[in-house]
mmCIF file of C-alpha atoms in Angstrom:
data_model
loop_
_atom_site.group_PDB
_atom_site.id
_atom_site.type_symbol
_atom_site.label_atom_id
_atom_site.label_comp_id
_atom_site.label_asym_id
_atom_site.label_seq_id
_atom_site.Cartn_x
_atom_site.Cartn_y
_atom_site.Cartn_z
ATOM 1 C CA MET A 250 129.744 63.996 91.299
ATOM 2 C CA GLN A 251 132.306 63.894 88.492
ATOM 3 C CA ALA A 252 131.216 65.628 85.287
ATOM 4 C CA ALA A 253 130.587 63.369 82.297
ATOM 5 C CA SER A 254 133.502 63.180 79.888
ATOM 6 C CA MET A 255 133.238 64.436 76.335
ATOM 7 C CA LEU A 256 133.056 60.863 75.012
ATOM 8 C CA ASP A 257 130.512 59.841 77.662
ATOM 9 C CA GLN A 258 128.324 62.737 76.560
ATOM 10 C CA ALA A 259 128.631 61.625 72.938
ATOM 11 C CA LEU A 260 127.698 58.071 73.901
ATOM 12 C CA THR A 261 124.383 59.305 75.272
ATOM 13 C CA ARG A 262 123.383 59.770 71.607
ATOM 14 C CA LEU A 263 124.136 56.083 71.003
ATOM 15 C CA ASP A 264 122.051 54.986 73.998
ATOM 16 C CA GLU A 265 119.138 57.178 72.889
ATOM 17 C CA ALA A 266 119.221 55.758 69.354
ATOM 18 C CA ALA A 267 119.420 52.190 70.635
ATOM 19 C CA ARG A 268 116.071 52.617 72.398
ATOM 20 C CA HIS A 269 114.394 52.852 68.998
ATOM 21 C CA LEU A 270 115.958 49.687 67.553
ATOM 22 C CA ASP A 271 115.961 45.993 68.456
ATOM 23 C CA LEU A 272 119.708 45.406 68.720
ATOM 24 C CA ASP A 273 121.956 42.611 69.869
ATOM 25 C CA ALA A 274 123.875 43.719 72.977
ATOM 26 C CA ASP A 275 127.156 42.949 71.163
ATOM 27 C CA VAL A 276 126.482 45.807 68.741
ATOM 28 C CA LEU A 277 126.358 48.411 71.496
ATOM 29 C CA GLU A 278 129.350 46.921 73.297
ATOM 30 C CA LYS A 279 131.436 47.212 70.142
ATOM 31 C CA LEU A 280 130.446 50.831 69.480
ATOM 32 C CA LYS A 281 131.044 52.097 73.029
ATOM 33 C CA TYR A 282 134.829 51.882 72.734
ATOM 34 C CA PRO A 283 137.387 52.834 70.070
ATOM 35 C CA ARG A 284 139.013 49.963 68.204
ATOM 36 C CA GLU A 285 142.489 51.472 68.627
ATOM 37 C CA THR A 286 144.070 54.758 69.659
ATOM 38 C CA THR A 287 147.774 55.460 69.177
ATOM 39 C CA LYS A 288 149.647 58.193 71.050
ATOM 40 C CA VAL A 289 153.117 59.415 70.107
ATOM 41 C CA ARG A 290 155.391 62.337 70.901
ATOM 42 C CA LEU A 291 156.687 64.100 67.788
ATOM 43 C CA MET A 292 160.144 65.683 67.956
ATOM 44 C CA ILE A 293 160.973 68.322 65.355
ATOM 45 C CA ARG A 294 163.878 70.655 64.724
ATOM 46 C CA MET A 295 162.902 74.302 65.152
ATOM 47 C CA ASP A 296 164.292 77.078 62.976
ATOM 48 C CA ASP A 297 166.650 78.201 65.754
ATOM 49 C CA GLY A 298 168.249 74.748 65.883
ATOM 50 C CA SER A 299 166.525 73.593 69.069
ATOM 51 C CA ARG A 300 164.277 70.541 69.292
ATOM 52 C CA LYS A 301 160.706 70.672 70.497
ATOM 53 C CA SER A 302 158.200 67.888 71.155
ATOM 54 C CA PHE A 303 154.465 67.772 70.498
ATOM 55 C CA MET A 304 151.888 65.195 71.627
ATOM 56 C CA ALA A 305 149.968 63.562 68.765
ATOM 57 C CA TRP A 306 147.218 60.975 68.407
ATOM 58 C CA ARG A 307 145.398 58.890 65.813
ATOM 59 C CA CYS A 308 142.183 57.014 66.638
ATOM 60 C CA ARG A 309 140.525 54.367 64.488
ATOM 61 C CA TYR A 310 137.169 54.120 66.233
ATOM 62 C CA ASP A 311 135.362 51.526 64.140
ATOM 63 C CA ASP A 312 136.150 49.882 60.801
ATOM 64 C CA THR A 313 133.150 47.589 60.394
ATOM 65 C CA ARG A 314 131.923 49.346 57.252
ATOM 66 C CA GLY A 315 135.346 49.993 55.716
ATOM 67 C CA PRO A 316 138.635 51.823 56.312
ATOM 68 C CA THR A 317 138.481 54.553 58.914
ATOM 69 C CA LYS A 318 138.204 58.143 57.737
ATOM 70 C CA GLY A 319 138.730 61.401 59.558
ATOM 71 C CA GLY A 320 140.632 64.654 59.766
ATOM 72 C CA ILE A 321 143.840 65.694 61.510
ATOM 73 C CA ARG A 322 143.630 68.877 63.570
ATOM 74 C CA PHE A 323 146.461 71.036 64.893
ATOM 75 C CA HIS A 324 145.174 72.734 68.041
ATOM 76 C CA PRO A 325 146.758 73.756 71.366
ATOM 77 C CA ASP A 326 143.862 72.289 73.381
ATOM 78 C CA SER A 327 143.595 68.894 71.668
ATOM 79 C CA THR A 328 143.341 65.832 73.925
ATOM 80 C CA ILE A 329 143.039 62.086 73.485
ATOM 81 C CA GLU A 330 139.422 62.282 74.674
ATOM 82 C CA GLU A 331 138.601 64.888 72.023
ATOM 83 C CA VAL A 332 140.191 62.736 69.315
ATOM 84 C CA GLU A 333 138.241 59.627 70.348
ATOM 85 C CA THR A 334 134.975 61.571 70.543
ATOM 86 C CA LEU A 335 135.484 63.084 67.089
ATOM 87 C CA ALA A 336 136.274 59.604 65.729
ATOM 88 C CA PHE A 337 133.027 58.316 67.278
ATOM 89 C CA TRP A 338 131.081 61.090 65.529
ATOM 90 C CA MET A 339 132.847 60.292 62.242
ATOM 91 C CA THR A 340 131.779 56.655 62.559
ATOM 92 C CA PHE A 341 128.148 57.740 62.647
ATOM 93 C CA LYS A 342 128.586 60.481 60.056
ATOM 94 C CA CYS A 343 129.935 58.026 57.495
ATOM 95 C CA ALA A 344 127.086 55.628 58.249
ATOM 96 C CA VAL A 345 124.512 58.426 57.921
ATOM 97 C CA MET A 346 125.786 59.161 54.398
ATOM 98 C CA ASN A 347 126.139 55.424 53.581
ATOM 99 C CA LEU A 348 129.847 55.822 52.833
ATOM 100 C CA PRO A 349 131.995 52.646 52.898
ATOM 101 C CA TYR A 350 134.019 53.970 55.829
ATOM 102 C CA GLY A 351 134.383 53.788 59.561
ATOM 103 C CA GLY A 352 135.333 56.719 61.766
ATOM 104 C CA GLY A 353 138.821 57.981 62.555
ATOM 105 C CA LYS A 354 140.468 61.176 63.792
ATOM 106 C CA GLY A 355 143.884 62.610 64.541
ATOM 107 C CA ALA A 356 145.386 65.610 66.282
ATOM 108 C CA VAL A 357 148.594 67.313 67.340
ATOM 109 C CA ARG A 358 148.570 69.483 70.436
ATOM 110 C CA VAL A 359 150.136 72.616 68.956
ATOM 111 C CA ASP A 360 149.296 76.215 68.162
ATOM 112 C CA PRO A 361 150.222 76.287 64.459
ATOM 113 C CA HIS A 362 150.224 80.089 64.482
ATOM 114 C CA THR A 363 153.441 79.956 66.538
ATOM 115 C CA LEU A 364 155.261 77.909 63.874
ATOM 116 C CA SER A 365 157.047 79.101 60.762
ATOM 117 C CA LYS A 366 156.065 77.523 57.464
ATOM 118 C CA ALA A 367 159.181 75.350 57.557
ATOM 119 C CA GLU A 368 158.425 74.198 61.118
ATOM 120 C CA LEU A 369 154.837 73.442 60.147
ATOM 121 C CA GLU A 370 156.054 71.302 57.250
ATOM 122 C CA ARG A 371 158.480 69.414 59.498
ATOM 123 C CA LEU A 372 155.683 68.777 62.010
ATOM 124 C CA SER A 373 153.323 67.567 59.266
ATOM 125 C CA ARG A 374 155.921 65.168 57.901
ATOM 126 C CA ALA A 375 156.815 63.967 61.427
ATOM 127 C CA TYR A 376 153.160 63.059 61.978
ATOM 128 C CA ILE A 377 153.172 60.789 58.931
ATOM 129 C CA GLN A 378 156.522 59.274 59.891
ATOM 130 C CA ALA A 379 155.027 58.349 63.257
ATOM 131 C CA PHE A 380 151.705 57.040 61.933
ATOM 132 C CA SER A 381 152.696 55.562 58.547
ATOM 133 C CA LYS A 382 151.898 52.036 59.788
ATOM 134 C CA ILE A 383 148.487 53.169 61.060
ATOM 135 C CA ILE A 384 147.212 54.915 57.926
ATOM 136 C CA GLY A 385 146.754 53.610 54.379
ATOM 137 C CA PRO A 386 144.242 53.856 51.505
ATOM 138 C CA ASP A 387 142.546 50.638 52.633
ATOM 139 C CA ARG A 388 143.028 51.110 56.385
ATOM 140 C CA ASP A 389 142.801 54.724 57.580
ATOM 141 C CA ILE A 390 142.491 57.850 55.417
ATOM 142 C CA PRO A 391 143.235 61.253 57.001
ATOM 143 C CA ALA A 392 141.954 64.640 55.802
ATOM 144 C CA PRO A 393 142.203 68.298 56.895
ATOM 145 C CA ASP A 394 140.487 69.569 60.021
ATOM 146 C CA VAL A 395 140.876 72.560 62.371
ATOM 147 C CA TYR A 396 144.026 74.565 61.488
ATOM 148 C CA THR A 397 145.131 72.129 58.781
ATOM 149 C CA ASN A 398 144.555 72.605 55.056
ATOM 150 C CA SER A 399 145.374 71.326 51.575
ATOM 151 C CA MET A 400 148.993 72.465 51.884
ATOM 152 C CA VAL A 401 149.460 70.355 55.034
ATOM 153 C CA MET A 402 147.741 67.395 53.382
ATOM 154 C CA GLY A 403 150.053 67.766 50.377
ATOM 155 C CA TRP A 404 153.135 67.541 52.615
ATOM 156 C CA MET A 405 151.662 64.526 54.373
ATOM 157 C CA ALA A 406 150.817 62.710 51.141
ATOM 158 C CA ASP A 407 154.311 63.401 49.829
ATOM 159 C CA GLU A 408 155.896 62.057 53.030
ATOM 160 C CA TYR A 409 153.814 58.883 52.889
ATOM 161 C CA ALA A 410 154.855 58.334 49.258
ATOM 162 C CA SER A 411 158.507 58.708 50.294
ATOM 163 C CA ILE A 412 158.097 56.160 53.089
ATOM 164 C CA VAL A 413 156.303 53.483 51.035
ATOM 165 C CA GLY A 414 158.275 54.204 47.862
ATOM 166 C CA ASP A 415 155.240 54.744 45.679
ATOM 167 C CA ALA A 416 152.824 57.592 44.893
ATOM 168 C CA THR A 417 149.654 56.763 46.842
ATOM 169 C CA PRO A 418 147.249 59.699 46.451
ATOM 170 C CA ALA A 419 144.276 57.811 47.957
ATOM 171 C CA VAL A 420 145.960 57.677 51.376
ATOM 172 C CA ILE A 421 144.942 61.271 52.203
ATOM 173 C CA THR A 422 142.098 63.493 51.004
ATOM 174 C CA GLY A 423 141.791 67.256 50.952
ATOM 175 C CA LYS A 424 145.013 67.502 48.945
ATOM 176 C CA PRO A 425 145.909 70.265 46.466
ATOM 177 C CA ILE A 426 144.346 69.706 43.034
ATOM 178 C CA ALA A 427 147.839 69.276 41.551
ATOM 179 C CA LEU A 428 148.452 66.277 43.841
ATOM 180 C CA GLY A 429 145.164 64.507 43.166
ATOM 181 C CA GLY A 430 142.729 66.612 45.158
ATOM 182 C CA SER A 431 139.105 66.849 44.109
ATOM 183 C CA LEU A 432 137.395 69.874 42.662
ATOM 184 C CA GLY A 433 134.641 71.016 45.014
ATOM 185 C CA ARG A 434 136.447 69.998 48.211
ATOM 186 C CA ASP A 435 137.114 73.577 49.368
ATOM 187 C CA ASP A 436 133.471 74.430 50.145
ATOM 188 C CA ALA A 437 132.112 70.882 50.586
ATOM 189 C CA THR A 438 131.211 71.103 54.286
ATOM 190 C CA ALA A 439 129.238 74.311 53.841
ATOM 191 C CA ARG A 440 127.774 73.259 50.496
ATOM 192 C CA GLY A 441 126.380 70.063 51.999
ATOM 193 C CA GLY A 442 124.699 72.091 54.754
ATOM 194 C CA TYR A 443 123.397 74.545 52.175
ATOM 195 C CA TYR A 444 121.871 71.762 50.049
ATOM 196 C CA LEU A 445 120.227 70.333 53.186
ATOM 197 C CA VAL A 446 118.666 73.663 54.211
ATOM 198 C CA ARG A 447 117.472 74.376 50.681
ATOM 199 C CA HIS A 448 115.911 70.911 50.316
ATOM 200 C CA LEU A 449 114.101 71.060 53.675
ATOM 201 C CA ALA A 450 113.282 74.798 53.636
ATOM 202 C CA GLN A 451 109.532 74.278 53.362
ATOM 203 C CA GLN A 452 109.406 71.702 56.155
ATOM 204 C CA LEU A 453 111.595 73.972 58.298
ATOM 205 C CA GLY A 454 109.294 76.929 57.724
ATOM 206 C CA LEU A 455 112.012 79.084 56.165
ATOM 207 C CA ALA A 456 110.856 81.881 53.897
ATOM 208 C CA PRO A 457 112.911 83.686 51.220
ATOM 209 C CA GLY A 458 115.288 86.161 52.819
ATOM 210 C CA ALA A 459 115.493 84.225 56.090
ATOM 211 C CA ARG A 460 117.953 85.793 58.542
ATOM 212 C CA VAL A 461 121.178 83.923 59.353
ATOM 213 C CA ALA A 462 123.722 84.307 62.185
ATOM 214 C CA ILE A 463 127.053 82.506 61.789
ATOM 215 C CA GLN A 464 129.296 81.672 64.735
ATOM 216 C CA GLY A 465 132.816 81.075 63.441
ATOM 217 C CA PHE A 466 134.107 82.469 60.170
ATOM 218 C CA GLY A 467 136.708 79.936 59.080
ATOM 219 C CA ASN A 468 136.356 77.818 55.965
ATOM 220 C CA ALA A 469 132.841 76.527 56.680
ATOM 221 C CA GLY A 470 131.529 79.834 58.017
ATOM 222 C CA GLN A 471 132.788 81.846 55.054
ATOM 223 C CA HIS A 472 131.419 79.441 52.471
ATOM 224 C CA ILE A 473 127.991 79.099 54.094
ATOM 225 C CA ALA A 474 127.737 82.905 54.186
ATOM 226 C CA ARG A 475 128.547 83.068 50.480
ATOM 227 C CA LEU A 476 126.212 80.233 49.454
ATOM 228 C CA LEU A 477 123.237 81.391 51.523
ATOM 229 C CA GLY A 478 123.857 85.022 50.614
ATOM 230 C CA GLU A 479 123.851 84.201 46.895
ATOM 231 C CA ASP A 480 120.553 82.362 47.400
ATOM 232 C CA GLY A 481 118.810 85.398 48.918
ATOM 233 C CA TYR A 482 119.268 84.681 52.625
ATOM 234 C CA THR A 483 120.129 87.663 54.848
ATOM 235 C CA ILE A 484 123.327 87.343 56.890
ATOM 236 C CA VAL A 485 122.643 89.452 59.990
ATOM 237 C CA ALA A 486 125.518 88.512 62.323
ATOM 238 C CA VAL A 487 128.950 86.889 62.140
ATOM 239 C CA SER A 488 131.662 86.150 64.690
ATOM 240 C CA ASP A 489 135.293 85.115 64.478
ATOM 241 C CA SER A 490 138.111 84.737 67.017
ATOM 242 C CA LYS A 491 138.385 88.531 67.393
ATOM 243 C CA GLY A 492 134.705 89.290 68.113
ATOM 244 C CA ALA A 493 131.325 89.641 66.403
ATOM 245 C CA ILE A 494 129.330 92.104 64.323
ATOM 246 C CA HIS A 495 125.608 92.581 63.766
ATOM 247 C CA CYS A 496 123.430 94.356 61.219
ATOM 248 C CA PRO A 497 119.669 93.640 61.358
ATOM 249 C CA THR A 498 119.190 94.694 57.707
ATOM 250 C CA GLY A 499 121.931 92.404 56.452
ATOM 251 C CA LEU A 500 125.712 92.342 56.089
ATOM 252 C CA ASP A 501 127.460 92.618 52.722
ATOM 253 C CA VAL A 502 129.011 89.149 52.196
ATOM 254 C CA GLY A 503 131.662 90.479 49.833
ATOM 255 C CA LYS A 504 132.810 92.977 52.458
ATOM 256 C CA LEU A 505 132.719 90.264 55.120
ATOM 257 C CA LEU A 506 135.032 88.020 53.104
ATOM 258 C CA ALA A 507 137.369 90.905 52.320
ATOM 259 C CA ALA A 508 137.547 91.976 55.978
ATOM 260 C CA LYS A 509 138.266 88.410 57.090
ATOM 261 C CA GLY A 510 141.004 88.195 54.494
ATOM 262 C CA GLN A 511 142.564 91.277 56.064
ATOM 263 C CA GLY A 512 142.334 89.913 59.604
ATOM 264 C CA SER A 513 138.832 89.995 61.128
ATOM 265 C CA VAL A 514 135.189 90.736 60.332
ATOM 266 C CA THR A 515 135.206 93.150 63.272
ATOM 267 C CA ALA A 516 136.895 95.721 61.007
ATOM 268 C CA LEU A 517 133.426 96.420 59.553
ATOM 269 C CA ALA A 518 131.989 97.571 62.891
ATOM 270 C CA GLY A 519 130.897 101.205 62.854
ATOM 271 C CA SER A 520 130.132 101.446 59.133
ATOM 272 C CA ASP A 521 126.958 100.923 57.076
ATOM 273 C CA GLY A 522 124.806 100.239 60.138
ATOM 274 C CA VAL A 523 127.117 97.493 61.387
ATOM 275 C CA SER A 524 127.589 97.348 65.158
ATOM 276 C CA ALA A 525 130.117 95.455 67.274
ATOM 277 C CA LEU A 526 128.767 92.627 69.394
ATOM 278 C CA PRO A 527 130.425 90.603 72.186
ATOM 279 C CA ALA A 528 131.257 87.242 70.606
ATOM 280 C CA GLU A 529 129.326 85.314 73.266
ATOM 281 C CA LYS A 530 126.156 87.288 72.400
ATOM 282 C CA LEU A 531 125.957 85.959 68.829
ATOM 283 C CA ILE A 532 124.122 82.852 70.074
ATOM 284 C CA SER A 533 121.163 85.028 71.136
ATOM 285 C CA VAL A 534 120.896 87.225 68.026
ATOM 286 C CA ASP A 535 117.360 87.475 66.626
ATOM 287 C CA CYS A 536 117.493 85.314 63.476
ATOM 288 C CA ASP A 537 115.851 82.403 61.682
ATOM 289 C CA ILE A 538 118.935 80.189 61.237
ATOM 290 C CA LEU A 539 121.831 79.951 63.677
ATOM 291 C CA VAL A 540 124.962 78.340 62.221
ATOM 292 C CA PRO A 541 127.547 77.204 64.786
ATOM 293 C CA ALA A 542 130.664 76.748 62.630
ATOM 294 C CA ALA A 543 133.430 76.891 65.250
ATOM 295 C CA LEU A 544 134.312 74.280 67.898
ATOM 296 C CA GLU A 545 132.560 71.846 70.245
ATOM 297 C CA ASP A 546 130.203 72.773 73.114
ATOM 298 C CA MET A 547 129.588 76.375 72.010
ATOM 299 C CA ILE A 548 125.865 76.121 72.852
ATOM 300 C CA HIS A 549 125.484 74.824 76.379
ATOM 301 C CA GLU A 550 123.211 74.863 79.394
ATOM 302 C CA GLY A 551 124.305 78.391 80.245
ATOM 303 C CA ASN A 552 123.310 80.065 76.965
ATOM 304 C CA ALA A 553 120.811 77.782 75.185
ATOM 305 C CA GLU A 554 117.798 79.584 76.670
ATOM 306 C CA GLY A 555 118.879 82.705 74.761
ATOM 307 C CA VAL A 556 118.713 81.089 71.330
ATOM 308 C CA LYS A 557 116.071 82.868 69.235
ATOM 309 C CA ALA A 558 116.593 81.005 65.954
ATOM 310 C CA ARG A 559 113.982 78.521 64.787
ATOM 311 C CA VAL A 560 116.626 76.354 63.075
ATOM 312 C CA VAL A 561 120.212 75.500 64.063
ATOM 313 C CA LEU A 562 122.505 74.216 61.298
ATOM 314 C CA GLU A 563 125.459 72.446 62.932
ATOM 315 C CA LEU A 564 128.457 72.944 60.654
ATOM 316 C CA ALA A 565 130.835 72.415 63.590
ATOM 317 C CA ASN A 566 131.270 69.033 65.247
ATOM 318 C CA GLY A 567 129.409 68.726 68.545
ATOM 319 C CA PRO A 568 128.589 72.421 69.011
ATOM 320 C CA ILE A 569 125.565 71.678 71.248
ATOM 321 C CA THR A 570 125.859 69.825 74.560
ATOM 322 C CA PRO A 571 123.196 67.226 75.491
ATOM 323 C CA GLU A 572 121.874 69.586 78.195
ATOM 324 C CA ALA A 573 121.496 72.388 75.645
ATOM 325 C CA ASP A 574 119.859 69.956 73.223
ATOM 326 C CA ALA A 575 117.125 69.289 75.760
ATOM 327 C CA ILE A 576 116.567 73.025 76.228
ATOM 328 C CA LEU A 577 116.352 73.639 72.465
ATOM 329 C CA THR A 578 113.909 70.746 72.067
ATOM 330 C CA ARG A 579 111.688 72.273 74.743
ATOM 331 C CA LYS A 580 111.865 75.617 72.894
ATOM 332 C CA ASN A 581 110.824 73.869 69.620
ATOM 333 C CA VAL A 582 114.104 74.793 67.933
ATOM 334 C CA ILE A 583 114.860 72.406 65.067
ATOM 335 C CA VAL A 584 118.484 71.247 65.054
ATOM 336 C CA LEU A 585 119.978 69.927 61.817
ATOM 337 C CA PRO A 586 122.580 67.668 63.489
ATOM 338 C CA ASP A 587 126.280 67.686 62.748
ATOM 339 C CA ILE A 588 126.516 64.058 61.604
ATOM 340 C CA LEU A 589 124.177 65.020 58.753
ATOM 341 C CA ALA A 590 124.549 68.788 58.358
ATOM 342 C CA ASN A 591 128.338 68.926 58.013
ATOM 343 C CA ALA A 592 128.753 65.574 56.249
ATOM 344 C CA GLY A 593 129.438 67.283 52.912
ATOM 345 C CA GLY A 594 133.130 67.411 53.813
ATOM 346 C CA VAL A 595 133.602 63.687 54.317
ATOM 347 C CA THR A 596 131.342 62.941 51.339
ATOM 348 C CA VAL A 597 133.506 64.921 48.928
ATOM 349 C CA SER A 598 136.576 63.408 50.602
ATOM 350 C CA TYR A 599 135.074 60.063 49.646
ATOM 351 C CA PHE A 600 134.665 61.334 46.089
ATOM 352 C CA GLU A 601 138.364 62.296 46.095
ATOM 353 C CA TRP A 602 139.352 58.815 47.306
ATOM 354 C CA VAL A 603 137.234 57.219 44.568
ATOM 355 C CA GLN A 604 138.776 59.463 41.899
ATOM 356 C CA ASN A 605 142.300 58.720 43.164
ATOM 357 C CA ARG A 606 141.694 54.985 42.966
ATOM 358 C CA GLN A 607 140.126 55.203 39.506
ATOM 359 C CA GLY A 608 142.674 57.632 38.125
ATOM 360 C CA TYR A 609 139.736 59.497 36.577
ATOM 361 C CA TYR A 610 138.684 62.949 37.783
ATOM 362 C CA TRP A 611 135.272 64.609 37.765
ATOM 363 C CA THR A 612 134.241 68.149 36.904
ATOM 364 C CA VAL A 613 133.149 70.441 39.716
ATOM 365 C CA ASP A 614 129.562 70.259 38.424
ATOM 366 C CA GLU A 615 129.675 66.454 38.708
ATOM 367 C CA VAL A 616 130.972 66.711 42.276
ATOM 368 C CA HIS A 617 128.254 69.200 43.230
ATOM 369 C CA ALA A 618 125.502 67.110 41.608
ATOM 370 C CA ARG A 619 126.586 63.932 43.407
ATOM 371 C CA LEU A 620 126.847 65.758 46.732
ATOM 372 C CA GLN A 621 123.414 67.341 46.318
ATOM 373 C CA THR A 622 121.833 63.971 45.529
ATOM 374 C CA MET A 623 123.329 62.335 48.619
ATOM 375 C CA MET A 624 122.547 65.199 51.004
ATOM 376 C CA GLU A 625 118.951 65.381 49.832
ATOM 377 C CA ARG A 626 118.489 61.599 49.951
ATOM 378 C CA GLU A 627 119.814 61.148 53.482
ATOM 379 C CA GLY A 628 118.279 64.398 54.729
ATOM 380 C CA GLN A 629 114.837 63.359 53.524
ATOM 381 C CA ALA A 630 115.220 59.873 55.005
ATOM 382 C CA ILE A 631 116.141 61.310 58.406
ATOM 383 C CA TRP A 632 113.343 63.893 58.280
ATOM 384 C CA SER A 633 110.800 61.161 57.493
ATOM 385 C CA LEU A 634 112.191 58.900 60.238
ATOM 386 C CA ALA A 635 111.923 61.731 62.771
ATOM 387 C CA GLN A 636 108.299 62.367 61.788
ATOM 388 C CA ASP A 637 107.392 58.658 61.870
ATOM 389 C CA LYS A 638 108.902 58.055 65.306
ATOM 390 C CA GLY A 639 108.145 61.462 66.816
ATOM 391 C CA ILE A 640 111.791 62.072 67.698
ATOM 392 C CA SER A 641 114.297 64.845 67.081
ATOM 393 C CA LEU A 642 116.319 65.019 63.891
ATOM 394 C CA ARG A 643 119.453 64.262 65.909
ATOM 395 C CA SER A 644 117.966 61.100 67.352
ATOM 396 C CA ALA A 645 116.673 60.148 63.906
ATOM 397 C CA ALA A 646 120.141 60.637 62.389
ATOM 398 C CA TYR A 647 121.682 58.358 65.012
ATOM 399 C CA VAL A 648 118.947 55.746 64.547
ATOM 400 C CA HIS A 649 119.514 55.914 60.772
ATOM 401 C CA ALA A 650 123.271 55.438 61.196
ATOM 402 C CA LEU A 651 123.043 52.839 63.950
ATOM 403 C CA SER A 652 120.757 50.620 61.889
ATOM 404 C CA ARG A 653 123.395 50.547 59.126
ATOM 405 C CA LEU A 654 126.231 49.904 61.583
ATOM 406 C CA ALA A 655 124.280 47.132 63.301
ATOM 407 C CA SER A 656 123.554 45.425 59.970
ATOM 408 C CA ALA A 657 127.269 45.504 59.104
ATOM 409 C CA ILE A 658 128.356 44.231 62.536
ATOM 410 C CA GLU A 659 125.833 41.405 62.432
ATOM 411 C CA ALA A 660 126.797 40.510 58.866
ATOM 412 C CA HIS A 661 130.467 40.184 59.886
ATOM 413 C CA GLY A 662 129.586 37.937 62.815
ATOM 414 C CA THR A 663 130.575 38.673 66.387
ATOM 415 C CA GLN A 664 133.591 36.345 66.353
ATOM 416 C CA GLN A 665 135.463 38.981 64.348
ATOM 417 C CA PHE A 666 135.172 41.368 67.262
ATOM 418 C CA PHE A 667 134.968 39.247 70.418
ATOM 419 C CA THR A 668 136.717 36.133 71.665
ATOM 420 C CA SER A 669 134.581 33.366 73.121
#
């Protein structure tokens, strides 16, 4: 039997949610397939004068609720299936947060660590040259993702302005502040998850000083460590691409951030009661909150039984497979699902888009206050829905999003999407 594809696995969430709603069959048919996916091969000049090509994609999964929105990742293992799956998740994430967006995603199959800064800039600009007819502030709005950042977004925004002959800051979010970026965007993904945990702490049974293990110490992992650490939580284990470390009495967050800045958190092993840990063992560390903040499918059928946390905060996209989800449900582990838990990033990207279009910019306190309000509102709605229906928070999040998507699809009328 052929294994289910990544997108097929994601679509099981849609089918599960649909069982709890009375939907027209046209709604599900529309959401089972991406609206459009474009594939191109980018050719760039390398520093040595040679030319090299890189496969690239952009998917606009669904635009019923507004222009599509989603990041661009540079990763050596990216595939068209990954891009379409991530765009599907973004569709539901935007609906969960009630943002006027559909879901999109982009990628280039490249290891950016092998490129010089000049080559990286040429690749970033080549992406926009190839997709300039696909994106736009009212059509499709990219943002940073894995191995891309504000610098890359700045190059991309500048290239788009050169192509259309006009400064158009709202075409891309996650830009440098000097080019129209929003204050508060740097830690938005982690901050949204932090606000969610803090708001639901009592319902989740989390006491002051709760122990946290963080898998992945990139942007989201570093910021969630800082935010939870400042709020009295105890960070007991952290992993990055080089390995993992563990200290049952708590790691010093300042030292963690400094070590990561110098290369890897593993540099702290052997001092102050900190021990090295095989990276794959972080999943089974004794803790109260497990934070997967790396890539997809990190918790799977082969390791889910070892999870000891009572709560999993999904800051990564799709870090738990459906098979692992079933195991965690049986173990009474509460999963705060990605389409809610990491939605702070796209929410503050939305704030940036709004500010760009208004030409009026908010203070960081205003950004934080608006994000907190939205995370608490949608988090509470999903918690209440899960309790009312006796379903998991993941299923409740998909039901919550699907009801909004269905209302929009039905309001448009099916003739917009299907020919008779």
